Amino acid sequence: MDTVFLNGEFIAQQQATVSVFDRGFLFGDSVYEVIPFYRGRGFRLDEHLQRLEHSLRAIQINADYDWKTILTRLVDMNGGGNLSVYLQISRGCSGNRSHIYAADMVPTVFACCSPIKNIYAAGADSIAGVRAIVTADLRWGRCDIKSTGLLPNILVMQQARQAGVDEALMIRDGLLTEGASCNLMLVDKGVIYTPKRGSEILGGTTRELILELAAEDGIPTQEVDIDYDRLMAADEVWISSSTRAVVPVLEIDGQPVADGNKGPLWARMFELFTRYQNDLMNG
Ligand code: PDD
């Protein structure tokens, strides 16, 4: 994973440096994407790039790059295969620290790769269910922007680790929002429920795919408010993200979810994901 992309160049990672006055470093004034590539091909690449454009527009960064070409080339240069690409764009660097920024700033663009497991090739049995806590959502009011300002996410994840579990589900004003780095779904009597898309959650590309695949397979879905009682009474609870796909949550706040096993609708959804990924890779 030696080659990275920095400001228009493909260079060795040891040579990639950024100014200490970069606004990404000083203020977290930057946005990012994490995109899986399987066998060298981007998974939901268009959807990731659409969300990137949304984030960039929302914070008024103008970065005119051919992302698809750059990322595909970066993946090739790192040997192709199964890689996760991290892409970060900060507002840039002005040589001093000021909350106010100039209109003509040149964004800093950085991308790198790291190896990932091909979850689909590994199969459903290789997916371990997770245990979670529910904790306060400490984040700001624009969680739809994929900002690198991730301190609240880090704090709740650390809280989960200290509680001896894998994941933190966040709650704000009595309603579940999402996980520290994933979206949230539950199943009740054969229906998939997930919190409404808005500024309280990130519009996850995997969440969107779940809704699409469910619709094609005739599984009903609804975007609704989910309170704690509804969560705890669910037949199944899932989390989703690009790097983990769809993962069953088997225990929340020390209580088993239903019988504490991976549920049948999760197994079906994982099958639909696997088929989708196979078609994509072989298409
Ligand atoms: N995170 N919600 C949050 C807060 C996230 O950080 C993520 C992804 C998601 C899921 O989005 P998607 O399905 O498009 O990956 C939801 C990435 C993986 C990360 O920060 O590493």
PDB file of C-alpha atoms and ligand atoms in Angstrom:
ATOM      1  CA  MET A   1       0.000   0.000   0.000  1.00  0.00           C
ATOM      2  CA  ASP A   2       2.935   2.192  -0.862  1.00  0.00           C
ATOM      3  CA  THR A   3       1.502   4.636  -3.344  1.00  0.00           C
ATOM      4  CA  VAL A   4      -0.775   7.452  -2.249  1.00  0.00           C
ATOM      5  CA  PHE A   5      -2.359  10.345  -4.119  1.00  0.00           C
ATOM      6  CA  LEU A   6      -1.604  13.843  -2.908  1.00  0.00           C
ATOM      7  CA  ASN A   7      -2.608  17.036  -4.714  1.00  0.00           C
ATOM      8  CA  GLY A   8      -2.441  15.677  -8.237  1.00  0.00           C
ATOM      9  CA  GLU A   9       0.501  13.296  -7.811  1.00  0.00           C
ATOM     10  CA  PHE A  10       0.877   9.583  -7.202  1.00  0.00           C
ATOM     11  CA  ILE A  11       3.804   9.303  -4.777  1.00  0.00           C
ATOM     12  CA  ALA A  12       5.314   6.977  -2.188  1.00  0.00           C
ATOM     13  CA  GLN A  13       3.563   7.323   1.160  1.00  0.00           C
ATOM     14  CA  GLN A  14       6.836   8.277   2.897  1.00  0.00           C
ATOM     15  CA  GLN A  15       7.030  11.332   0.648  1.00  0.00           C
ATOM     16  CA  ALA A  16       3.479  12.504   1.281  1.00  0.00           C
ATOM     17  CA  THR A  17       3.450  15.435   3.668  1.00  0.00           C
ATOM     18  CA  VAL A  18       0.941  18.170   4.431  1.00  0.00           C
ATOM     19  CA  SER A  19       1.501  21.565   6.064  1.00  0.00           C
ATOM     20  CA  VAL A  20       0.777  21.975   9.771  1.00  0.00           C
ATOM     21  CA  PHE A  21      -1.303  24.976   8.687  1.00  0.00           C
ATOM     22  CA  ASP A  22      -3.621  22.784   6.653  1.00  0.00           C
ATOM     23  CA  ARG A  23      -7.185  23.520   7.761  1.00  0.00           C
ATOM     24  CA  GLY A  24      -7.909  19.800   7.859  1.00  0.00           C
ATOM     25  CA  PHE A  25      -5.313  19.486  10.625  1.00  0.00           C
ATOM     26  CA  LEU A  26      -6.117  22.735  12.477  1.00  0.00           C
ATOM     27  CA  PHE A  27      -9.914  22.780  12.263  1.00  0.00           C
ATOM     28  CA  GLY A  28     -11.113  19.461  10.848  1.00  0.00           C
ATOM     29  CA  ASP A  29     -12.196  21.648   7.912  1.00  0.00           C
ATOM     30  CA  SER A  30     -12.412  18.704   5.541  1.00  0.00           C
ATOM     31  CA  VAL A  31     -14.580  15.876   4.267  1.00  0.00           C
ATOM     32  CA  TYR A  32     -13.890  12.267   3.316  1.00  0.00           C
ATOM     33  CA  GLU A  33     -15.094   9.019   1.790  1.00  0.00           C
ATOM     34  CA  VAL A  34     -14.246   5.369   2.409  1.00  0.00           C
ATOM     35  CA  ILE A  35     -14.861   3.254  -0.711  1.00  0.00           C
ATOM     36  CA  PRO A  36     -14.369  -0.513  -1.010  1.00  0.00           C
ATOM     37  CA  PHE A  37     -12.859  -1.964  -4.177  1.00  0.00           C
ATOM     38  CA  TYR A  38     -13.218  -5.682  -4.835  1.00  0.00           C
ATOM     39  CA  ARG A  39     -10.984  -7.278  -7.438  1.00  0.00           C
ATOM     40  CA  GLY A  40      -9.936  -3.760  -8.370  1.00  0.00           C
ATOM     41  CA  ARG A  41     -13.487  -2.494  -9.000  1.00  0.00           C
ATOM     42  CA  GLY A  42     -15.280   0.145  -6.981  1.00  0.00           C
ATOM     43  CA  PHE A  43     -18.355  -0.968  -5.027  1.00  0.00           C
ATOM     44  CA  ARG A  44     -21.117   1.666  -5.254  1.00  0.00           C
ATOM     45  CA  LEU A  45     -18.476   4.089  -6.521  1.00  0.00           C
ATOM     46  CA  ASP A  46     -21.000   6.431  -8.174  1.00  0.00           C
ATOM     47  CA  GLU A  47     -23.006   6.646  -4.954  1.00  0.00           C
ATOM     48  CA  HIS A  48     -19.873   7.425  -2.925  1.00  0.00           C
ATOM     49  CA  LEU A  49     -18.880  10.137  -5.394  1.00  0.00           C
ATOM     50  CA  GLN A  50     -22.369  11.639  -5.292  1.00  0.00           C
ATOM     51  CA  ARG A  51     -22.162  11.827  -1.513  1.00  0.00           C
ATOM     52  CA  LEU A  52     -18.694  13.358  -1.779  1.00  0.00           C
ATOM     53  CA  GLU A  53     -20.118  16.077  -4.044  1.00  0.00           C
ATOM     54  CA  HIS A  54     -22.879  16.640  -1.469  1.00  0.00           C
ATOM     55  CA  SER A  55     -20.313  17.054   1.335  1.00  0.00           C
ATOM     56  CA  LEU A  56     -18.094  19.352  -0.754  1.00  0.00           C
ATOM     57  CA  ARG A  57     -21.031  21.519  -1.819  1.00  0.00           C
ATOM     58  CA  ALA A  58     -22.336  21.704   1.734  1.00  0.00           C
ATOM     59  CA  ILE A  59     -19.085  23.218   3.011  1.00  0.00           C
ATOM     60  CA  GLN A  60     -18.357  25.135  -0.213  1.00  0.00           C
ATOM     61  CA  ILE A  61     -15.140  23.463  -1.248  1.00  0.00           C
ATOM     62  CA  ASN A  62     -14.519  23.497  -4.967  1.00  0.00           C
ATOM     63  CA  ALA A  63     -12.383  20.519  -5.964  1.00  0.00           C
ATOM     64  CA  ASP A  64     -12.452  19.741  -9.643  1.00  0.00           C
ATOM     65  CA  TYR A  65     -10.886  16.299 -10.046  1.00  0.00           C
ATOM     66  CA  ASP A  66     -11.761  13.224 -12.075  1.00  0.00           C
ATOM     67  CA  TRP A  67     -12.234  11.096  -8.970  1.00  0.00           C
ATOM     68  CA  LYS A  68     -13.125   7.875 -10.762  1.00  0.00           C
ATOM     69  CA  THR A  69      -9.952   7.876 -12.846  1.00  0.00           C
ATOM     70  CA  ILE A  70      -7.735   8.860  -9.913  1.00  0.00           C
ATOM     71  CA  LEU A  71      -9.088   6.269  -7.501  1.00  0.00           C
ATOM     72  CA  THR A  72      -9.115   3.452 -10.031  1.00  0.00           C
ATOM     73  CA  ARG A  73      -5.518   4.246 -10.956  1.00  0.00           C
ATOM     74  CA  LEU A  74      -4.498   4.415  -7.299  1.00  0.00           C
ATOM     75  CA  VAL A  75      -6.037   0.995  -6.688  1.00  0.00           C
ATOM     76  CA  ASP A  76      -4.211  -0.413  -9.744  1.00  0.00           C
ATOM     77  CA  MET A  77      -0.918   1.068  -8.569  1.00  0.00           C
ATOM     78  CA  ASN A  78      -1.403  -0.663  -5.235  1.00  0.00           C
ATOM     79  CA  GLY A  79      -1.890  -4.048  -6.848  1.00  0.00           C
ATOM     80  CA  GLY A  80      -5.681  -4.024  -7.354  1.00  0.00           C
ATOM     81  CA  GLY A  81      -7.582  -6.772  -5.557  1.00  0.00           C
ATOM     82  CA  ASN A  82      -9.631  -6.046  -2.445  1.00  0.00           C
ATOM     83  CA  LEU A  83      -8.811  -2.607  -1.099  1.00  0.00           C
ATOM     84  CA  SER A  84     -10.525   0.126   0.828  1.00  0.00           C
ATOM     85  CA  VAL A  85      -9.795   3.605  -0.512  1.00  0.00           C
ATOM     86  CA  TYR A  86      -9.718   6.558   1.851  1.00  0.00           C
ATOM     87  CA  LEU A  87     -10.192   9.941   0.166  1.00  0.00           C
ATOM     88  CA  GLN A  88      -9.943  13.181   2.116  1.00  0.00           C
ATOM     89  CA  ILE A  89     -10.330  16.720   0.848  1.00  0.00           C
ATOM     90  CA  SER A  90      -9.557  19.636   3.118  1.00  0.00           C
ATOM     91  CA  ARG A  91     -10.152  23.304   2.390  1.00  0.00           C
ATOM     92  CA  GLY A  92      -6.389  23.723   2.078  1.00  0.00           C
ATOM     93  CA  CYS A  93      -3.687  25.733   3.743  1.00  0.00           C
ATOM     94  CA  SER A  94      -3.255  29.489   4.068  1.00  0.00           C
ATOM     95  CA  GLY A  95      -0.046  29.669   6.127  1.00  0.00           C
ATOM     96  CA  ASN A  96      -1.758  30.936   9.277  1.00  0.00           C
ATOM     97  CA  ARG A  97      -4.582  29.935  11.607  1.00  0.00           C
ATOM     98  CA  SER A  98      -7.770  31.858  11.116  1.00  0.00           C
ATOM     99  CA  HIS A  99     -11.411  30.825  11.342  1.00  0.00           C
ATOM    100  CA  ILE A 100     -12.015  32.957   8.266  1.00  0.00           C
ATOM    101  CA  TYR A 101     -10.865  31.523   4.977  1.00  0.00           C
ATOM    102  CA  ALA A 102     -10.070  33.142   1.664  1.00  0.00           C
ATOM    103  CA  ALA A 103     -12.277  32.420  -1.328  1.00  0.00           C
ATOM    104  CA  ASP A 104      -9.351  31.287  -3.497  1.00  0.00           C
ATOM    105  CA  MET A 105      -7.999  28.481  -1.317  1.00  0.00           C
ATOM    106  CA  VAL A 106      -6.638  25.413  -3.069  1.00  0.00           C
ATOM    107  CA  PRO A 107      -8.019  22.220  -1.478  1.00  0.00           C
ATOM    108  CA  THR A 108      -5.667  19.532  -0.204  1.00  0.00           C
ATOM    109  CA  VAL A 109      -6.567  16.183  -1.734  1.00  0.00           C
ATOM    110  CA  PHE A 110      -5.277  12.949  -0.262  1.00  0.00           C
ATOM    111  CA  ALA A 111      -6.114   9.320  -1.033  1.00  0.00           C
ATOM    112  CA  CYS A 112      -4.623   6.048   0.148  1.00  0.00           C
ATOM    113  CA  CYS A 113      -5.526   2.337   0.136  1.00  0.00           C
ATOM    114  CA  SER A 114      -5.616  -0.395   2.732  1.00  0.00           C
ATOM    115  CA  PRO A 115      -6.377  -4.113   2.329  1.00  0.00           C
ATOM    116  CA  ILE A 116      -9.864  -5.391   3.136  1.00  0.00           C
ATOM    117  CA  LYS A 117     -11.395  -8.812   3.332  1.00  0.00           C
ATOM    118  CA  ASN A 118     -13.796  -9.783   0.549  1.00  0.00           C
ATOM    119  CA  ILE A 119     -16.699 -10.249   2.964  1.00  0.00           C
ATOM    120  CA  TYR A 120     -18.889 -11.823   0.280  1.00  0.00           C
ATOM    121  CA  ALA A 121     -16.346 -14.397  -0.804  1.00  0.00           C
ATOM    122  CA  ALA A 122     -15.796 -15.274   2.879  1.00  0.00           C
ATOM    123  CA  GLY A 123     -19.525 -15.986   3.289  1.00  0.00           C
ATOM    124  CA  ALA A 124     -22.210 -15.463   5.941  1.00  0.00           C
ATOM    125  CA  ASP A 125     -20.641 -17.814   8.506  1.00  0.00           C
ATOM    126  CA  SER A 126     -17.547 -15.623   8.653  1.00  0.00           C
ATOM    127  CA  ILE A 127     -19.614 -12.640   9.853  1.00  0.00           C
ATOM    128  CA  ALA A 128     -19.594 -12.454  13.609  1.00  0.00           C
ATOM    129  CA  GLY A 129     -22.547 -10.696  15.189  1.00  0.00           C
ATOM    130  CA  VAL A 130     -21.674  -7.720  17.398  1.00  0.00           C
ATOM    131  CA  ARG A 131     -22.597  -6.444  20.825  1.00  0.00           C
ATOM    132  CA  ALA A 132     -23.488  -2.789  21.300  1.00  0.00           C
ATOM    133  CA  ILE A 133     -24.330  -0.117  23.834  1.00  0.00           C
ATOM    134  CA  VAL A 134     -26.722   2.770  23.344  1.00  0.00           C
ATOM    135  CA  THR A 135     -25.227   6.118  24.253  1.00  0.00           C
ATOM    136  CA  ALA A 136     -25.858   9.855  23.751  1.00  0.00           C
ATOM    137  CA  ASP A 137     -25.269  11.211  20.252  1.00  0.00           C
ATOM    138  CA  LEU A 138     -22.832  14.041  20.948  1.00  0.00           C
ATOM    139  CA  ARG A 139     -22.501  15.217  17.342  1.00  0.00           C
ATOM    140  CA  TRP A 140     -23.360  18.450  15.534  1.00  0.00           C
ATOM    141  CA  GLY A 141     -26.448  19.248  13.461  1.00  0.00           C
ATOM    142  CA  ARG A 142     -25.068  18.322  10.011  1.00  0.00           C
ATOM    143  CA  CYS A 143     -24.306  14.616  10.275  1.00  0.00           C
ATOM    144  CA  ASP A 144     -25.275  14.278   6.581  1.00  0.00           C
ATOM    145  CA  ILE A 145     -21.891  15.857   5.755  1.00  0.00           C
ATOM    146  CA  LYS A 146     -19.123  13.243   5.872  1.00  0.00           C
ATOM    147  CA  SER A 147     -16.798  15.463   7.859  1.00  0.00           C
ATOM    148  CA  THR A 148     -13.473  14.380   9.335  1.00  0.00           C
ATOM    149  CA  GLY A 149     -14.523  16.069  12.591  1.00  0.00           C
ATOM    150  CA  LEU A 150     -15.040  12.663  14.203  1.00  0.00           C
ATOM    151  CA  LEU A 151     -14.266  13.343  17.863  1.00  0.00           C
ATOM    152  CA  PRO A 152     -17.791  12.452  19.102  1.00  0.00           C
ATOM    153  CA  ASN A 153     -17.667   9.215  17.074  1.00  0.00           C
ATOM    154  CA  ILE A 154     -14.306   8.365  18.582  1.00  0.00           C
ATOM    155  CA  LEU A 155     -15.513   9.073  22.115  1.00  0.00           C
ATOM    156  CA  VAL A 156     -18.604   6.873  21.845  1.00  0.00           C
ATOM    157  CA  MET A 157     -16.572   4.087  20.248  1.00  0.00           C
ATOM    158  CA  GLN A 158     -14.114   4.275  23.125  1.00  0.00           C
ATOM    159  CA  GLN A 159     -17.036   4.126  25.529  1.00  0.00           C
ATOM    160  CA  ALA A 160     -18.188   0.937  23.802  1.00  0.00           C
ATOM    161  CA  ARG A 161     -14.696  -0.559  24.067  1.00  0.00           C
ATOM    162  CA  GLN A 162     -14.537   0.300  27.757  1.00  0.00           C
ATOM    163  CA  ALA A 163     -17.908  -1.411  28.220  1.00  0.00           C
ATOM    164  CA  GLY A 164     -16.364  -4.504  26.598  1.00  0.00           C
ATOM    165  CA  VAL A 165     -18.517  -4.387  23.444  1.00  0.00           C
ATOM    166  CA  ASP A 166     -17.939  -3.731  19.754  1.00  0.00           C
ATOM    167  CA  GLU A 167     -20.232  -0.899  18.765  1.00  0.00           C
ATOM    168  CA  ALA A 168     -21.932   2.265  19.996  1.00  0.00           C
ATOM    169  CA  LEU A 169     -25.445   3.096  18.823  1.00  0.00           C
ATOM    170  CA  MET A 170     -26.298   6.735  19.340  1.00  0.00           C
ATOM    171  CA  ILE A 171     -29.506   8.306  20.613  1.00  0.00           C
ATOM    172  CA  ARG A 172     -30.576  11.953  20.369  1.00  0.00           C
ATOM    173  CA  ASP A 173     -33.790  13.461  21.775  1.00  0.00           C
ATOM    174  CA  GLY A 174     -35.059   9.962  22.528  1.00  0.00           C
ATOM    175  CA  LEU A 175     -34.493   8.650  19.003  1.00  0.00           C
ATOM    176  CA  LEU A 176     -31.782   6.318  17.694  1.00  0.00           C
ATOM    177  CA  THR A 177     -29.699   7.911  14.950  1.00  0.00           C
ATOM    178  CA  GLU A 178     -26.923   5.529  13.843  1.00  0.00           C
ATOM    179  CA  GLY A 179     -23.714   3.830  14.984  1.00  0.00           C
ATOM    180  CA  ALA A 180     -20.300   5.442  15.477  1.00  0.00           C
ATOM    181  CA  SER A 181     -19.366   4.606  11.870  1.00  0.00           C
ATOM    182  CA  CYS A 182     -22.407   2.777  10.511  1.00  0.00           C
ATOM    183  CA  ASN A 183     -26.147   3.068   9.926  1.00  0.00           C
ATOM    184  CA  LEU A 184     -28.805   1.241  11.918  1.00  0.00           C
ATOM    185  CA  MET A 185     -31.729  -0.991  10.885  1.00  0.00           C
ATOM    186  CA  LEU A 186     -34.126  -3.196  12.764  1.00  0.00           C
ATOM    187  CA  VAL A 187     -36.527  -5.925  11.726  1.00  0.00           C
ATOM    188  CA  ASP A 188     -39.960  -6.293  13.245  1.00  0.00           C
ATOM    189  CA  LYS A 189     -42.443  -8.903  11.938  1.00  0.00           C
ATOM    190  CA  GLY A 190     -40.723  -9.110   8.564  1.00  0.00           C
ATOM    191  CA  VAL A 191     -40.432  -5.347   7.990  1.00  0.00           C
ATOM    192  CA  ILE A 192     -37.081  -3.523   7.891  1.00  0.00           C
ATOM    193  CA  TYR A 193     -37.135  -0.200   9.736  1.00  0.00           C
ATOM    194  CA  THR A 194     -34.392   2.415   9.663  1.00  0.00           C
ATOM    195  CA  PRO A 195     -34.166   6.016  10.878  1.00  0.00           C
ATOM    196  CA  LYS A 196     -35.219   8.656   8.350  1.00  0.00           C
ATOM    197  CA  ARG A 197     -32.561  10.231   6.215  1.00  0.00           C
ATOM    198  CA  GLY A 198     -31.873  13.806   7.286  1.00  0.00           C
ATOM    199  CA  SER A 199     -29.251  15.985   8.913  1.00  0.00           C
ATOM    200  CA  GLU A 200     -29.142  13.704  11.999  1.00  0.00           C
ATOM    201  CA  ILE A 201     -27.564  10.780  10.127  1.00  0.00           C
ATOM    202  CA  LEU A 202     -25.131  10.090   7.325  1.00  0.00           C
ATOM    203  CA  GLY A 203     -26.894   8.957   4.152  1.00  0.00           C
ATOM    204  CA  GLY A 204     -25.049   5.636   4.025  1.00  0.00           C
ATOM    205  CA  THR A 205     -24.437   4.040   0.633  1.00  0.00           C
ATOM    206  CA  THR A 206     -24.881   0.591   2.209  1.00  0.00           C
ATOM    207  CA  ARG A 207     -28.120   1.696   3.904  1.00  0.00           C
ATOM    208  CA  GLU A 208     -29.382   2.796   0.492  1.00  0.00           C
ATOM    209  CA  LEU A 209     -28.394  -0.539  -1.044  1.00  0.00           C
ATOM    210  CA  ILE A 210     -30.268  -2.433   1.686  1.00  0.00           C
ATOM    211  CA  LEU A 211     -33.415  -0.439   0.900  1.00  0.00           C
ATOM    212  CA  GLU A 212     -32.960  -1.074  -2.845  1.00  0.00           C
ATOM    213  CA  LEU A 213     -32.312  -4.810  -2.510  1.00  0.00           C
ATOM    214  CA  ALA A 214     -35.207  -5.219  -0.083  1.00  0.00           C
ATOM    215  CA  ALA A 215     -37.567  -3.466  -2.517  1.00  0.00           C
ATOM    216  CA  GLU A 216     -36.443  -5.748  -5.373  1.00  0.00           C
ATOM    217  CA  ASP A 217     -36.928  -8.817  -3.193  1.00  0.00           C
ATOM    218  CA  GLY A 218     -40.375  -7.757  -1.981  1.00  0.00           C
ATOM    219  CA  ILE A 219     -39.251  -7.184   1.630  1.00  0.00           C
ATOM    220  CA  PRO A 220     -41.148  -4.213   3.054  1.00  0.00           C
ATOM    221  CA  THR A 221     -39.084  -1.289   4.427  1.00  0.00           C
ATOM    222  CA  GLN A 222     -39.989   1.870   6.287  1.00  0.00           C
ATOM    223  CA  GLU A 223     -37.989   4.926   7.313  1.00  0.00           C
ATOM    224  CA  VAL A 224     -39.297   5.783  10.759  1.00  0.00           C
ATOM    225  CA  ASP A 225     -38.431   7.214  14.163  1.00  0.00           C
ATOM    226  CA  ILE A 226     -36.924   4.519  16.378  1.00  0.00           C
ATOM    227  CA  ASP A 227     -36.969   4.970  20.129  1.00  0.00           C
ATOM    228  CA  TYR A 228     -35.184   2.837  22.704  1.00  0.00           C
ATOM    229  CA  ASP A 229     -38.172   0.578  23.442  1.00  0.00           C
ATOM    230  CA  ARG A 230     -38.740  -0.123  19.763  1.00  0.00           C
ATOM    231  CA  LEU A 231     -35.068  -0.987  19.332  1.00  0.00           C
ATOM    232  CA  MET A 232     -35.044  -3.338  22.296  1.00  0.00           C
ATOM    233  CA  ALA A 233     -38.237  -5.117  21.176  1.00  0.00           C
ATOM    234  CA  ALA A 234     -36.919  -5.798  17.638  1.00  0.00           C
ATOM    235  CA  ASP A 235     -36.720  -9.293  16.114  1.00  0.00           C
ATOM    236  CA  GLU A 236     -33.377  -8.364  14.525  1.00  0.00           C
ATOM    237  CA  VAL A 237     -31.025  -5.371  14.631  1.00  0.00           C
ATOM    238  CA  TRP A 238     -28.414  -4.680  11.950  1.00  0.00           C
ATOM    239  CA  ILE A 239     -25.689  -2.162  11.313  1.00  0.00           C
ATOM    240  CA  SER A 240     -24.299  -1.343   7.877  1.00  0.00           C
ATOM    241  CA  SER A 241     -21.255   0.311   6.356  1.00  0.00           C
ATOM    242  CA  SER A 242     -19.125   0.062   3.239  1.00  0.00           C
ATOM    243  CA  THR A 243     -16.331  -1.841   4.889  1.00  0.00           C
ATOM    244  CA  ARG A 244     -18.552  -4.196   6.916  1.00  0.00           C
ATOM    245  CA  ALA A 245     -21.627  -4.592   4.673  1.00  0.00           C
ATOM    246  CA  VAL A 246     -24.564  -5.666   6.848  1.00  0.00           C
ATOM    247  CA  VAL A 247     -23.805  -7.052  10.299  1.00  0.00           C
ATOM    248  CA  PRO A 248     -26.233  -8.459  12.872  1.00  0.00           C
ATOM    249  CA  VAL A 249     -26.285  -6.934  16.362  1.00  0.00           C
ATOM    250  CA  LEU A 250     -26.873  -9.759  18.830  1.00  0.00           C
ATOM    251  CA  GLU A 251     -26.840  -7.913  22.139  1.00  0.00           C
ATOM    252  CA  ILE A 252     -27.654  -4.339  23.195  1.00  0.00           C
ATOM    253  CA  ASP A 253     -26.959  -2.919  26.650  1.00  0.00           C
ATOM    254  CA  GLY A 254     -26.432  -6.461  27.969  1.00  0.00           C
ATOM    255  CA  GLN A 255     -29.800  -7.742  26.639  1.00  0.00           C
ATOM    256  CA  PRO A 256     -29.967 -10.264  23.797  1.00  0.00           C
ATOM    257  CA  VAL A 257     -31.694  -9.094  20.627  1.00  0.00           C
ATOM    258  CA  ALA A 258     -34.613 -11.577  20.390  1.00  0.00           C
ATOM    259  CA  ASP A 259     -32.961 -15.005  20.959  1.00  0.00           C
ATOM    260  CA  GLY A 260     -29.448 -13.572  20.567  1.00  0.00           C
ATOM    261  CA  ASN A 261     -28.738 -15.284  17.238  1.00  0.00           C
ATOM    262  CA  LYS A 262     -28.276 -14.011  13.707  1.00  0.00           C
ATOM    263  CA  GLY A 263     -31.743 -13.600  12.238  1.00  0.00           C
ATOM    264  CA  PRO A 264     -33.267 -15.124   9.083  1.00  0.00           C
ATOM    265  CA  LEU A 265     -33.875 -11.775   7.368  1.00  0.00           C
ATOM    266  CA  TRP A 266     -30.251 -10.809   7.948  1.00  0.00           C
ATOM    267  CA  ALA A 267     -29.199 -14.084   6.282  1.00  0.00           C
ATOM    268  CA  ARG A 268     -31.471 -13.295   3.332  1.00  0.00           C
ATOM    269  CA  MET A 269     -30.113  -9.737   3.058  1.00  0.00           C
ATOM    270  CA  PHE A 270     -26.544 -11.005   3.148  1.00  0.00           C
ATOM    271  CA  GLU A 271     -27.428 -13.418   0.329  1.00  0.00           C
ATOM    272  CA  LEU A 272     -28.879 -10.529  -1.699  1.00  0.00           C
ATOM    273  CA  PHE A 273     -25.717  -8.495  -1.069  1.00  0.00           C
ATOM    274  CA  THR A 274     -23.519 -11.384  -2.162  1.00  0.00           C
ATOM    275  CA  ARG A 275     -25.488 -11.858  -5.375  1.00  0.00           C
ATOM    276  CA  TYR A 276     -25.393  -8.119  -6.068  1.00  0.00           C
ATOM    277  CA  GLN A 277     -21.648  -7.996  -5.531  1.00  0.00           C
ATOM    278  CA  ASN A 278     -21.063 -11.052  -7.740  1.00  0.00           C
ATOM    279  CA  ASP A 279     -23.119  -9.539 -10.572  1.00  0.00           C
ATOM    280  CA  LEU A 280     -21.237  -6.273 -10.212  1.00  0.00           C
ATOM    281  CA  MET A 281     -17.825  -7.904 -10.240  1.00  0.00           C
ATOM    282  CA  ASN A 282     -18.616 -10.196 -13.149  1.00  0.00           C
ATOM    283  CA  GLY A 283     -20.659  -7.684 -15.157  1.00  0.00           C
TER     284      GLY A 283
HETATM  285  N1  PDD B   1     -18.114   5.226   7.812  1.00  0.00           N
HETATM  286  N2  PDD B   1     -22.725   6.506   9.469  1.00  0.00           N
HETATM  287  C1  PDD B   1     -21.509   6.954   9.816  1.00  0.00           C
HETATM  288  C2  PDD B   1     -21.393   7.915  10.938  1.00  0.00           C
HETATM  289  C3  PDD B   1     -20.360   6.515   9.113  1.00  0.00           C
HETATM  290  O1  PDD B   1     -19.147   6.977   9.458  1.00  0.00           O
HETATM  291  C4  PDD B   1     -20.522   5.567   8.068  1.00  0.00           C
HETATM  292  C5  PDD B   1     -19.359   5.044   7.270  1.00  0.00           C
HETATM  293  C6  PDD B   1     -21.816   5.126   7.744  1.00  0.00           C
HETATM  294  C7  PDD B   1     -22.078   4.147   6.631  1.00  0.00           C
HETATM  295  O2  PDD B   1     -21.923   4.727   5.364  1.00  0.00           O
HETATM  296  P1  PDD B   1     -21.543   3.817   4.101  1.00  0.00           P
HETATM  297  O3  PDD B   1     -22.526   2.725   4.076  1.00  0.00           O
HETATM  298  O4  PDD B   1     -21.688   4.727   2.935  1.00  0.00           O
HETATM  299  O5  PDD B   1     -20.139   3.341   4.323  1.00  0.00           O
HETATM  300  C8  PDD B   1     -22.885   5.620   8.459  1.00  0.00           C
HETATM  301  C9  PDD B   1     -16.900   4.851   7.140  1.00  0.00           C
HETATM  302  C10 PDD B   1     -16.866   3.412   6.717  1.00  0.00           C
HETATM  303  C11 PDD B   1     -15.715   5.268   7.993  1.00  0.00           C
HETATM  304  O6  PDD B   1     -15.828   6.333   8.618  1.00  0.00           O
HETATM  305  O7  PDD B   1     -14.708   4.566   8.024  1.00  0.00           O
END
